[in-house]
Short mmCIF file of N, CA, C and O in Angstrom, two decimals:
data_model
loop_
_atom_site.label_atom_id
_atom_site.label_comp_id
_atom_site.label_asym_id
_atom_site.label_seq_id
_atom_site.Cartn_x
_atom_site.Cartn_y
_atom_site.Cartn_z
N UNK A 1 -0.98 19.96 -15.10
CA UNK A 1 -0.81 18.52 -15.15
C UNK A 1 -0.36 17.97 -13.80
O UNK A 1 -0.79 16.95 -13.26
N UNK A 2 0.62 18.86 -13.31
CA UNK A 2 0.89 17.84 -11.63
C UNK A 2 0.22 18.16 -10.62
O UNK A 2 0.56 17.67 -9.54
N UNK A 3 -1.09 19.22 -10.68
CA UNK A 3 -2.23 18.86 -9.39
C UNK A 3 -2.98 18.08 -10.01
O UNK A 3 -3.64 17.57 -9.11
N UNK A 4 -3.45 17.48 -11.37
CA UNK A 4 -4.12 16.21 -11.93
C UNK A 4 -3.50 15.33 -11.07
O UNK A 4 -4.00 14.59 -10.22
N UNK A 5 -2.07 15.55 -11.46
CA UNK A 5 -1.61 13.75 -10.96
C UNK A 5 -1.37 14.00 -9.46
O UNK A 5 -1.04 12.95 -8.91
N UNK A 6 -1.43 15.08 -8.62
CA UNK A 6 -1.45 14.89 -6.92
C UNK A 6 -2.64 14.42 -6.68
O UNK A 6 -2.83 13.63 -5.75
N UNK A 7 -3.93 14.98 -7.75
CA UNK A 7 -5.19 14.82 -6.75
C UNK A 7 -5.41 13.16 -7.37
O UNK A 7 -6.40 12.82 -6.73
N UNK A 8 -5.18 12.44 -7.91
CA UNK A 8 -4.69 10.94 -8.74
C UNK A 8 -3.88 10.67 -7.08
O UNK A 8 -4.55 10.48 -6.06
N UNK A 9 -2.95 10.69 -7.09
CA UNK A 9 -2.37 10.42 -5.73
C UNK A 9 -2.85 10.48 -4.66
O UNK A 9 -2.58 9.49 -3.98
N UNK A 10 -3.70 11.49 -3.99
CA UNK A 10 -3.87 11.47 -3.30
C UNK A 10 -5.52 10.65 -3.01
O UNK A 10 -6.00 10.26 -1.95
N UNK A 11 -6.07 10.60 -4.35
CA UNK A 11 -7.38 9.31 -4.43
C UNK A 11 -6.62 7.92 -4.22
O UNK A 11 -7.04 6.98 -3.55
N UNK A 12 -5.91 7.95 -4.63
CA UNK A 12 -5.35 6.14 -4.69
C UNK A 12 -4.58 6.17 -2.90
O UNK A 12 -5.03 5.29 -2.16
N UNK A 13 -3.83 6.83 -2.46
CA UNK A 13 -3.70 7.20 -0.91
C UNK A 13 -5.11 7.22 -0.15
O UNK A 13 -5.17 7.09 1.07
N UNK A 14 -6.22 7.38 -0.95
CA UNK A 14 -7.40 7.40 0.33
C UNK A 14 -8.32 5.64 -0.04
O UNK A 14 -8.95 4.89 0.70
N UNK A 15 -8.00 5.58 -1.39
CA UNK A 15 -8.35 4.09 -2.13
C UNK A 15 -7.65 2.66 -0.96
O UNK A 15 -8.10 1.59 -0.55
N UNK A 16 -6.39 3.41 -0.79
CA UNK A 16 -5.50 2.30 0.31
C UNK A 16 -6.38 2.33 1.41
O UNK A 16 -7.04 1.36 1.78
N UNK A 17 -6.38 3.15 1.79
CA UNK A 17 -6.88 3.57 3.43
C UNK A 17 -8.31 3.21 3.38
O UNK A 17 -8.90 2.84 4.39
N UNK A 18 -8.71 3.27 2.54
CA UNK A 18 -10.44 2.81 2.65
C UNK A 18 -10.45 1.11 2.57
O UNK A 18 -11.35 0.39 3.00
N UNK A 19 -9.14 0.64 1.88
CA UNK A 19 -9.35 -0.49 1.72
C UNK A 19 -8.76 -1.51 2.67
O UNK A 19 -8.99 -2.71 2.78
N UNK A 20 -7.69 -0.46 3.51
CA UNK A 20 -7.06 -1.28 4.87
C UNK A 20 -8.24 -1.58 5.56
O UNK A 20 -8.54 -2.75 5.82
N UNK A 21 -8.99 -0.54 5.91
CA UNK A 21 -10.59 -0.62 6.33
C UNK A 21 -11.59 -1.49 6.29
O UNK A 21 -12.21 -1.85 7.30
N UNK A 22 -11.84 -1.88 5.06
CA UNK A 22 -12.32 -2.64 5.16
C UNK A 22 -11.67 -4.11 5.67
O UNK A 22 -12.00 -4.54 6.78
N UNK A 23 -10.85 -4.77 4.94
CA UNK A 23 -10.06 -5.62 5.74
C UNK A 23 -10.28 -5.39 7.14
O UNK A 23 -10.76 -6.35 7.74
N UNK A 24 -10.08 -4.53 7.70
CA UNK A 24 -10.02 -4.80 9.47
C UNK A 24 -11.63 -4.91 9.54
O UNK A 24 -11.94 -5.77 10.36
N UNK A 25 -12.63 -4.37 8.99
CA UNK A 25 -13.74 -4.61 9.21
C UNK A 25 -14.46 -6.11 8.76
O UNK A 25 -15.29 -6.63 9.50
N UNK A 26 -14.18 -6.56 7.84
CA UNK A 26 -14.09 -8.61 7.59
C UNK A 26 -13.31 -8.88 8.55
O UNK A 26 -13.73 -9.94 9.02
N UNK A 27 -12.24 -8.48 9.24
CA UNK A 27 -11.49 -8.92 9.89
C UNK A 27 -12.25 -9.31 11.31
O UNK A 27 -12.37 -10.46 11.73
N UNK A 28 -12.74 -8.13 11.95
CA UNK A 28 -13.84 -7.71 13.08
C UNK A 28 -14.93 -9.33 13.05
O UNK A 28 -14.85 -10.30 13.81
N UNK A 29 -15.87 -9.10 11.92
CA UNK A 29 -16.48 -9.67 11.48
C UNK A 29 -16.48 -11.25 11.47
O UNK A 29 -17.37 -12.02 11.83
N UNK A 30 -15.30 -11.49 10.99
CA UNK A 30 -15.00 -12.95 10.99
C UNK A 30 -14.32 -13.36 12.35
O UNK A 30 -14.37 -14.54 12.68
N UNK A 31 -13.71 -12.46 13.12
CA UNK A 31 -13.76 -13.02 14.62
C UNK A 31 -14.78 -13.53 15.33
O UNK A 31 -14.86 -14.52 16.06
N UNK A 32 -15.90 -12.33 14.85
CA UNK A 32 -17.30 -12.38 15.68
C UNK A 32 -17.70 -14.21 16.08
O UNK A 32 -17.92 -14.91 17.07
N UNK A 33 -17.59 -14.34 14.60
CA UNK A 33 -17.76 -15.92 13.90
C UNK A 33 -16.88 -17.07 14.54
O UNK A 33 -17.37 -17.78 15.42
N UNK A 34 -15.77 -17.22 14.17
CA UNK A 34 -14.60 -18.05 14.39
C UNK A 34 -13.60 -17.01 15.37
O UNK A 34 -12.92 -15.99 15.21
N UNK A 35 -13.98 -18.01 16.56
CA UNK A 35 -13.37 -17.87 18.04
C UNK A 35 -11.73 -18.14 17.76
O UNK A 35 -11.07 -17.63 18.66
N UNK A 36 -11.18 -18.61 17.07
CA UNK A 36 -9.74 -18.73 16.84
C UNK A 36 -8.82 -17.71 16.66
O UNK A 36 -7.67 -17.62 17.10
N UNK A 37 -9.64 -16.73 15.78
CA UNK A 37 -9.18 -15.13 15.31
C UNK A 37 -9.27 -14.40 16.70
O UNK A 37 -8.47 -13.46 16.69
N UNK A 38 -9.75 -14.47 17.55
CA UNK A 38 -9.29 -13.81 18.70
C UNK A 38 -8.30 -13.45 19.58
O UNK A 38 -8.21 -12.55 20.40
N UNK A 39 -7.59 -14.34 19.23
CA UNK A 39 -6.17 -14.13 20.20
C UNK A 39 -5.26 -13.27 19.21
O UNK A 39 -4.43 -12.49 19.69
N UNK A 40 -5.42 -13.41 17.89
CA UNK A 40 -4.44 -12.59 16.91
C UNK A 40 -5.04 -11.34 16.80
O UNK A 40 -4.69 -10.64 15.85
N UNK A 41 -5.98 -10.86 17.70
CA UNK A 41 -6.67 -9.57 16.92
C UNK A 41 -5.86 -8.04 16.88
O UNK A 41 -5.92 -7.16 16.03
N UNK A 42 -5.10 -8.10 18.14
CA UNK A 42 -3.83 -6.93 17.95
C UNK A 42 -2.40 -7.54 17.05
O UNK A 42 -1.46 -6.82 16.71
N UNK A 43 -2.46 -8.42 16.88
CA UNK A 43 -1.61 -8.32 15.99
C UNK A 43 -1.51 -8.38 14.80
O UNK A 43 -0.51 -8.08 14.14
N UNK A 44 -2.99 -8.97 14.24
CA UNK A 44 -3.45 -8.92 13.07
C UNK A 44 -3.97 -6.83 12.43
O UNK A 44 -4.11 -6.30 11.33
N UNK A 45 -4.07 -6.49 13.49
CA UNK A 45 -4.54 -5.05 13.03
C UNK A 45 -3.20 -4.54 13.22
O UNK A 45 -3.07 -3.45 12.68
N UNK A 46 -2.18 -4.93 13.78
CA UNK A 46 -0.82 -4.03 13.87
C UNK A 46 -0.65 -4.70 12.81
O UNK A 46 -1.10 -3.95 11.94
N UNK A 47 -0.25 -5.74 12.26
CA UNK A 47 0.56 -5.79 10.51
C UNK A 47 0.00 -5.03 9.55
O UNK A 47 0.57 -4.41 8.65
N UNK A 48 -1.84 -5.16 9.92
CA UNK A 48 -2.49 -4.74 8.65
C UNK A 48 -1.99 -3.75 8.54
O UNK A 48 -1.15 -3.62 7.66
N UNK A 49 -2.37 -2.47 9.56
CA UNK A 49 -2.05 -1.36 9.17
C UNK A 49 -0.51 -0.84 9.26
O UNK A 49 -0.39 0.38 9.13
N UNK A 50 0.72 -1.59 9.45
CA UNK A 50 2.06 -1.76 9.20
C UNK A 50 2.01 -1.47 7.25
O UNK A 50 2.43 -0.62 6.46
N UNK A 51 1.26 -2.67 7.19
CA UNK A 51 1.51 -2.89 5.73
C UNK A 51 0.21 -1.82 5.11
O UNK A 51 0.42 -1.74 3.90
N UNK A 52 -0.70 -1.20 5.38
CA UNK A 52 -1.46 0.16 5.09
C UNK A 52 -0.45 1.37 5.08
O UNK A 52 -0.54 2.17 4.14
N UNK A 53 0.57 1.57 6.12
CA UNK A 53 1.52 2.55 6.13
C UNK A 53 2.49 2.35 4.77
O UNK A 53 2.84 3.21 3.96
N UNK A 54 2.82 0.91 4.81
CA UNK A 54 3.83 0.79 3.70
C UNK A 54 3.64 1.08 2.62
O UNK A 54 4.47 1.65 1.91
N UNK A 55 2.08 0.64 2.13
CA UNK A 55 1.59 0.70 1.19
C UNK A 55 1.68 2.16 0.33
O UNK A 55 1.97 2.39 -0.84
N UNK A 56 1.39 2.85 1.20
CA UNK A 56 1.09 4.41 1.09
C UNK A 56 3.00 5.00 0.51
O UNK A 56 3.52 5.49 -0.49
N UNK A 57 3.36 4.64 1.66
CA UNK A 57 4.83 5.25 1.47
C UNK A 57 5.28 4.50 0.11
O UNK A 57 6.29 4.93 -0.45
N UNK A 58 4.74 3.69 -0.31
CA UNK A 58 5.47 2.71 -1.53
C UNK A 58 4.44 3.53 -2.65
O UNK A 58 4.74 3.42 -3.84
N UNK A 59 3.56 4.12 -2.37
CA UNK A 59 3.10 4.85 -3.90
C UNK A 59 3.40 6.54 -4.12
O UNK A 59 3.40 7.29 -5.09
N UNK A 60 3.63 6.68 -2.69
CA UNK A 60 4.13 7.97 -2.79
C UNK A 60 5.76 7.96 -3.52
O UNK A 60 6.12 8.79 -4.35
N UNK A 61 6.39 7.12 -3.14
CA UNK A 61 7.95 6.72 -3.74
C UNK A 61 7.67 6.50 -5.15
O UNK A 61 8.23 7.26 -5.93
N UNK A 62 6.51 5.14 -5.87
CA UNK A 62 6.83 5.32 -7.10
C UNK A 62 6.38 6.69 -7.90
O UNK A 62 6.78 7.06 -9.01
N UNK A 63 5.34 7.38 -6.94
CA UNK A 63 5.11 8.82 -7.75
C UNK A 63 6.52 9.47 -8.05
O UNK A 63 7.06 9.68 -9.14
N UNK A 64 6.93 9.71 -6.83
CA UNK A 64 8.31 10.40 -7.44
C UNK A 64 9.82 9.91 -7.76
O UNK A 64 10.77 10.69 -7.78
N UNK A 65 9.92 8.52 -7.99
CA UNK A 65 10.52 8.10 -8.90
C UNK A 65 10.15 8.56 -10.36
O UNK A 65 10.93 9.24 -11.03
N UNK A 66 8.79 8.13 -10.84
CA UNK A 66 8.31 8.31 -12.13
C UNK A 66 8.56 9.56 -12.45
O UNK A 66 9.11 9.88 -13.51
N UNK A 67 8.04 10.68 -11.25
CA UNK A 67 8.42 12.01 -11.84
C UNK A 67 9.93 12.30 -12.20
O UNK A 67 10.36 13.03 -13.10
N UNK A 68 10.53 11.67 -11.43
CA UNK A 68 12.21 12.12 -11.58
C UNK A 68 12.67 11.30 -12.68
O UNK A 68 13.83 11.54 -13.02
N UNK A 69 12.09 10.41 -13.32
CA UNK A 69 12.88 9.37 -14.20
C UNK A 69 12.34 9.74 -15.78
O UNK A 69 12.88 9.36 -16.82
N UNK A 70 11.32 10.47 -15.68
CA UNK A 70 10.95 11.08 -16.54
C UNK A 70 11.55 12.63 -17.27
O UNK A 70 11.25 13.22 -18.31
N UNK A 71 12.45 12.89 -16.25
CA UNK A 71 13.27 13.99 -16.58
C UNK A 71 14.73 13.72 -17.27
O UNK A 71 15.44 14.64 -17.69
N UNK A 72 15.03 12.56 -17.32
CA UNK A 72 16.10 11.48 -17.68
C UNK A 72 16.12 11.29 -18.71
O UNK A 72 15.13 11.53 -19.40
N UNK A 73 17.07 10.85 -19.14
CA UNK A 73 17.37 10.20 -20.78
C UNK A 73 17.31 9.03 -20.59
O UNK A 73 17.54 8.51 -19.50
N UNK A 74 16.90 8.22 -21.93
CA UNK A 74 15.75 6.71 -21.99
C UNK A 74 16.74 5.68 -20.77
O UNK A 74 16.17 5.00 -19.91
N UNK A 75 17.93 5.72 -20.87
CA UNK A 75 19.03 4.78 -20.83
C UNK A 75 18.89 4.94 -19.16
O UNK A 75 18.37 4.01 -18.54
N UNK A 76 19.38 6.18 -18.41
CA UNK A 76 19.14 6.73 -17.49
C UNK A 76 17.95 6.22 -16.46
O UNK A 76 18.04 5.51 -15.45
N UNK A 77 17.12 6.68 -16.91
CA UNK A 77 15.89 6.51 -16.73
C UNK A 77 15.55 4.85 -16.48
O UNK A 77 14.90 4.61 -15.46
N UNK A 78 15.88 3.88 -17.22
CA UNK A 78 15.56 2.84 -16.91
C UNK A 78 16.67 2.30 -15.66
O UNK A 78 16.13 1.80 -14.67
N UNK A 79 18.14 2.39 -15.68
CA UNK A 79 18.79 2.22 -14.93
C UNK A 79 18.13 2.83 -13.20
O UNK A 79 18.20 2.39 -12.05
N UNK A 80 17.48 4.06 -13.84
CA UNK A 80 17.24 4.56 -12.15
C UNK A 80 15.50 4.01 -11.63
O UNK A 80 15.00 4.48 -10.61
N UNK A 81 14.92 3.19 -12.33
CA UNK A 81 13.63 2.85 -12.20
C UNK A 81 13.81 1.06 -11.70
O UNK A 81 13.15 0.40 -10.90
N UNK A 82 14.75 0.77 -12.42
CA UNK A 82 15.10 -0.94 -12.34
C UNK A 82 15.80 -0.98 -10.28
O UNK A 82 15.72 -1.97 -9.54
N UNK A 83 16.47 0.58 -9.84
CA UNK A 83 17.29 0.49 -8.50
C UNK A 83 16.35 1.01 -7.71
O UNK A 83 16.35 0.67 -6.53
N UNK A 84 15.28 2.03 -8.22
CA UNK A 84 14.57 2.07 -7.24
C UNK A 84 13.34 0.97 -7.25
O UNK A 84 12.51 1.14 -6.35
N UNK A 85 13.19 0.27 -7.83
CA UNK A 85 12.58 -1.31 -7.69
C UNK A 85 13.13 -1.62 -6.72
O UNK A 85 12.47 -1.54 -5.69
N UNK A 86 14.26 -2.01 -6.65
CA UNK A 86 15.14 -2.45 -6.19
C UNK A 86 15.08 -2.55 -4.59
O UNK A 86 15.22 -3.54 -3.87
N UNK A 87 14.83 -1.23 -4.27
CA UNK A 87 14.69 -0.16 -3.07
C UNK A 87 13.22 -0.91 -2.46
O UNK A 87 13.06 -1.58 -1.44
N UNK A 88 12.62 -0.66 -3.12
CA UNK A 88 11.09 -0.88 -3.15
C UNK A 88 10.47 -2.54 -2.38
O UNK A 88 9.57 -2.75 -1.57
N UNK A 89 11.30 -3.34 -2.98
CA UNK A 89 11.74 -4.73 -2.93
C UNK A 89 11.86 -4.90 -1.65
O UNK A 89 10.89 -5.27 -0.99
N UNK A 90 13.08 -4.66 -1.06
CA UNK A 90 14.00 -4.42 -0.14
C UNK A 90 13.60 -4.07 1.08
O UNK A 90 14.06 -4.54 2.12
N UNK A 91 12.47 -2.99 0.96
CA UNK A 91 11.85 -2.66 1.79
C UNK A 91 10.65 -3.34 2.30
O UNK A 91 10.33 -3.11 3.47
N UNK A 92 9.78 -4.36 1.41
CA UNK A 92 9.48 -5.04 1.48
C UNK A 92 9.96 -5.98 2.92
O UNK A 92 9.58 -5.89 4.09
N UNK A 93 10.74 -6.71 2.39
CA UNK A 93 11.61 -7.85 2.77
C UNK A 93 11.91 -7.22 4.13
O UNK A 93 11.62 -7.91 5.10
N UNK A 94 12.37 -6.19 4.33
CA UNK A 94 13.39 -5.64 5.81
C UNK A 94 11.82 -5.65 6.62
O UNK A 94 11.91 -6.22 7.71
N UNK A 95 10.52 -5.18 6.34
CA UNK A 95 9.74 -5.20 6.85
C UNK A 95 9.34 -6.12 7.38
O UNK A 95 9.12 -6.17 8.59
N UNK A 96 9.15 -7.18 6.46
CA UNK A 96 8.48 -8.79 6.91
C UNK A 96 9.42 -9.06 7.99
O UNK A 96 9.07 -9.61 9.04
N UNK A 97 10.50 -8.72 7.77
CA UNK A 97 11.34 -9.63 8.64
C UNK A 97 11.68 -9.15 10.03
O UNK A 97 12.02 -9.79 11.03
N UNK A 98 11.48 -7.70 9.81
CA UNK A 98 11.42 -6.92 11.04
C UNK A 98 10.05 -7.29 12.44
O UNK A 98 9.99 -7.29 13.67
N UNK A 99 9.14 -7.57 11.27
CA UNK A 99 7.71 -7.68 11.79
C UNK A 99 7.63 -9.27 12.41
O UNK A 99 6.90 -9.64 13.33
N UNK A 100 8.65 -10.15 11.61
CA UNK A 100 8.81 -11.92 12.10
C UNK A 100 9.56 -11.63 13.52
O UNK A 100 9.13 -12.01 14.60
N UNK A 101 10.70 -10.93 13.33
CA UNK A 101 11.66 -11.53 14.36
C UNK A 101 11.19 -10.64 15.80
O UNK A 101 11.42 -11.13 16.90
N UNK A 102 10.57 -9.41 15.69
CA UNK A 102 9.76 -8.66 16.67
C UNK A 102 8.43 -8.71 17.29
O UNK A 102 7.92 -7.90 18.06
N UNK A 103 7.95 -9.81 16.79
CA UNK A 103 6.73 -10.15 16.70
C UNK A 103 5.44 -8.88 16.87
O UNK A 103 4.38 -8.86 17.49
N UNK A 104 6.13 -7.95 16.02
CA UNK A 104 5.01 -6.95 16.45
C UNK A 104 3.55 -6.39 15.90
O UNK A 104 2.84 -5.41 16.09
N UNK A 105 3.52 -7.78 14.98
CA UNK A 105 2.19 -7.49 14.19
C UNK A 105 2.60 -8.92 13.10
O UNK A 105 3.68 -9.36 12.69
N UNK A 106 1.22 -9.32 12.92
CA UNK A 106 1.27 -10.74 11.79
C UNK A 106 1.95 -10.19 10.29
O UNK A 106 2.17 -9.00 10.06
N UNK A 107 2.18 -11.13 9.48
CA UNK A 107 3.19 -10.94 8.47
C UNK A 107 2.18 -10.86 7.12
O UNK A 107 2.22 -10.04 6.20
N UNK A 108 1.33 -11.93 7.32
CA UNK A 108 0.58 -12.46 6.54
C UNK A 108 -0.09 -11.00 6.61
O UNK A 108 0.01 -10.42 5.53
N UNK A 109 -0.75 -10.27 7.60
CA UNK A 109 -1.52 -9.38 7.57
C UNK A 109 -0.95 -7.85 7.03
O UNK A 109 -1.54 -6.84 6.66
N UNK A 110 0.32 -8.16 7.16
CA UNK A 110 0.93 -6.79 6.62
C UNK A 110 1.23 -6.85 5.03
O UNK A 110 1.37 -5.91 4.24
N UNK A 111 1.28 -8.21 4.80
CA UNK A 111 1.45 -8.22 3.19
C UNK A 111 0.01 -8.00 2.91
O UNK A 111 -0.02 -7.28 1.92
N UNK A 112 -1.08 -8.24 3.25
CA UNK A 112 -2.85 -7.79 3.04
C UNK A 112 -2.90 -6.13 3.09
O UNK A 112 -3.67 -5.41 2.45
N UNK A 113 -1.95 -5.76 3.95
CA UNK A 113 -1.77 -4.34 3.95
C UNK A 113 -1.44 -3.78 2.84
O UNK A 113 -2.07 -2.90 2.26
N UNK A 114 -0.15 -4.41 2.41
CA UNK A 114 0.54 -3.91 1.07
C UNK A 114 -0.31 -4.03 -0.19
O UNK A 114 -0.31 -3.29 -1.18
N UNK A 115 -1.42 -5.72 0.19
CA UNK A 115 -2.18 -5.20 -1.41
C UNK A 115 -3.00 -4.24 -1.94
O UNK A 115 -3.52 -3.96 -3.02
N UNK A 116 -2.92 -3.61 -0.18
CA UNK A 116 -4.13 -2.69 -0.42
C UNK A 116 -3.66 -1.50 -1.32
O UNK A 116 -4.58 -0.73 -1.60
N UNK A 117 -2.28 -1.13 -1.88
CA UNK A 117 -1.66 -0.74 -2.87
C UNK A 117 -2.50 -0.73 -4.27
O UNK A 117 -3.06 0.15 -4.93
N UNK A 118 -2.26 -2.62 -4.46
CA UNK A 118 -3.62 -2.67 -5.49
C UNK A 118 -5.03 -2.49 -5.57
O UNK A 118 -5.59 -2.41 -6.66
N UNK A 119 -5.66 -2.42 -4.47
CA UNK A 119 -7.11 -2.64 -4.45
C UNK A 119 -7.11 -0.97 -4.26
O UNK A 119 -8.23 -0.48 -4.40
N UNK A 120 -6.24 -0.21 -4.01
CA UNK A 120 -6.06 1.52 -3.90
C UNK A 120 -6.49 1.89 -5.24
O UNK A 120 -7.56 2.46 -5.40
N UNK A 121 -5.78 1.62 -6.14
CA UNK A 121 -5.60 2.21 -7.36
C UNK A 121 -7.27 1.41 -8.37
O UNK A 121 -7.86 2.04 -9.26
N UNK A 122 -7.60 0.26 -7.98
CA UNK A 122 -8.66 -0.37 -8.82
C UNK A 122 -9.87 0.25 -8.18
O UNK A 122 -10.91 -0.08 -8.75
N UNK A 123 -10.09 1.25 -6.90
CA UNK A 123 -10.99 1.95 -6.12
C UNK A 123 -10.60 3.36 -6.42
O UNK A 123 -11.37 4.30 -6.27
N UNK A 124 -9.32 3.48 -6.88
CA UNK A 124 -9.39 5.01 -7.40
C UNK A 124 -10.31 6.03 -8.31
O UNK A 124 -10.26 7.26 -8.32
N UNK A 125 -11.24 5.10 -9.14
CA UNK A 125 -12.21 6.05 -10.01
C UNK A 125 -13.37 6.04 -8.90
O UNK A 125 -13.93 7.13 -8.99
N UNK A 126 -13.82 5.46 -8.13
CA UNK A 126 -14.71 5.47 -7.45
C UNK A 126 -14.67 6.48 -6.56
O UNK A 126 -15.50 7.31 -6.20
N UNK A 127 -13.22 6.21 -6.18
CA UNK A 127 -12.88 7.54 -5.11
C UNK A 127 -13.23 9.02 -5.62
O UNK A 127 -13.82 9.99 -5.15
N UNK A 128 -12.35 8.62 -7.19
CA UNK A 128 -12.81 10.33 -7.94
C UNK A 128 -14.16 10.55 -7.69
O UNK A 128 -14.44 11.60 -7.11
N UNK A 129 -15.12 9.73 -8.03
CA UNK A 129 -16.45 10.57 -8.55
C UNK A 129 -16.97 10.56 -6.38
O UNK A 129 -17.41 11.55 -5.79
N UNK A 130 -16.84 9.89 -6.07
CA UNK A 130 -16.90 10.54 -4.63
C UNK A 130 -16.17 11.77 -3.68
O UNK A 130 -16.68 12.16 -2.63
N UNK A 131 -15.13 12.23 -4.13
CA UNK A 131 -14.60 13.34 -3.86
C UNK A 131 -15.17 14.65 -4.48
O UNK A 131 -15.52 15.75 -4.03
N UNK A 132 -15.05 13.82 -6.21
CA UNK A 132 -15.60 15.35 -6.56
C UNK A 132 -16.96 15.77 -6.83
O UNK A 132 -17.26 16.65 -7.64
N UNK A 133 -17.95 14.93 -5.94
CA UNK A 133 -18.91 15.06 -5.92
C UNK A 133 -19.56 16.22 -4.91
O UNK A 133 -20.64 16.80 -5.01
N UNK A 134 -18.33 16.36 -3.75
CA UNK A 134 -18.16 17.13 -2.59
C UNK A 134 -17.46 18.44 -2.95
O UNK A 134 -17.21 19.27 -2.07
#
């Protein structure tokens, strides 16, 4: 059961990364187009993939939260899932703000990073039957 759920992990980890990808590639794309996107183009690819890194580290964390909270008693278990939210949150936030006051990559683009979290996991069956097609 837990190389099911690594190789699950590690599709939704390549689901992110394929999908930071694309983003920078519309991204590319729509510069080509609209001359305005040009001046942001390193800093729009430093948030994205800021928030591609985060993304990743934020599903690897809820993997092993879930695994550890699952070893818990009900009561337990929710107390330690509600703080590592919490955590999760937090990290969030210290990021954006790290990324505002340093100007070292757009904000807007690193939260596009982070959805790629979601668009990871809704590309994850696709990923399966492409991996294990190899």
């Amino acid at each position: 059961m837990k190389s099911e759920t690594d190789e699950k992990l590690s599709e939704i980890v390549a689901g992110i990364l394929l999908s930071g990808g694309i983003i920078q590639v519309l991204f590319f794309v729509a510069e080509f187009f609209y001359s305005q996107f040009r001046s942001s183009r390193a800093s729009f690819a430093a948030g994205l993939w800021i928030g591609v890194a985060a993304a990743v580290a934020l599903a690897l964390h809820m993997y092993r939260s879930i695994d550890r909270a699952l070893e818990m008693e009900q009561e337990e278990a929710e107390r330690y899932m509600h703080r590592v939210y919490l955590i999760r949150a937090a990290v969030i936030v210290v990021m954006a703000a790290l990324l505002w006051y340093t100007k070292a990559g757009s904000v807007m683009a690193s939260f596009l990073g982070i959805f790629c979290l979601i668009s990871g996991t809704w590309l994850q069956p696709l990923v399966h039957k492409i991996m294990s097609r190899s």
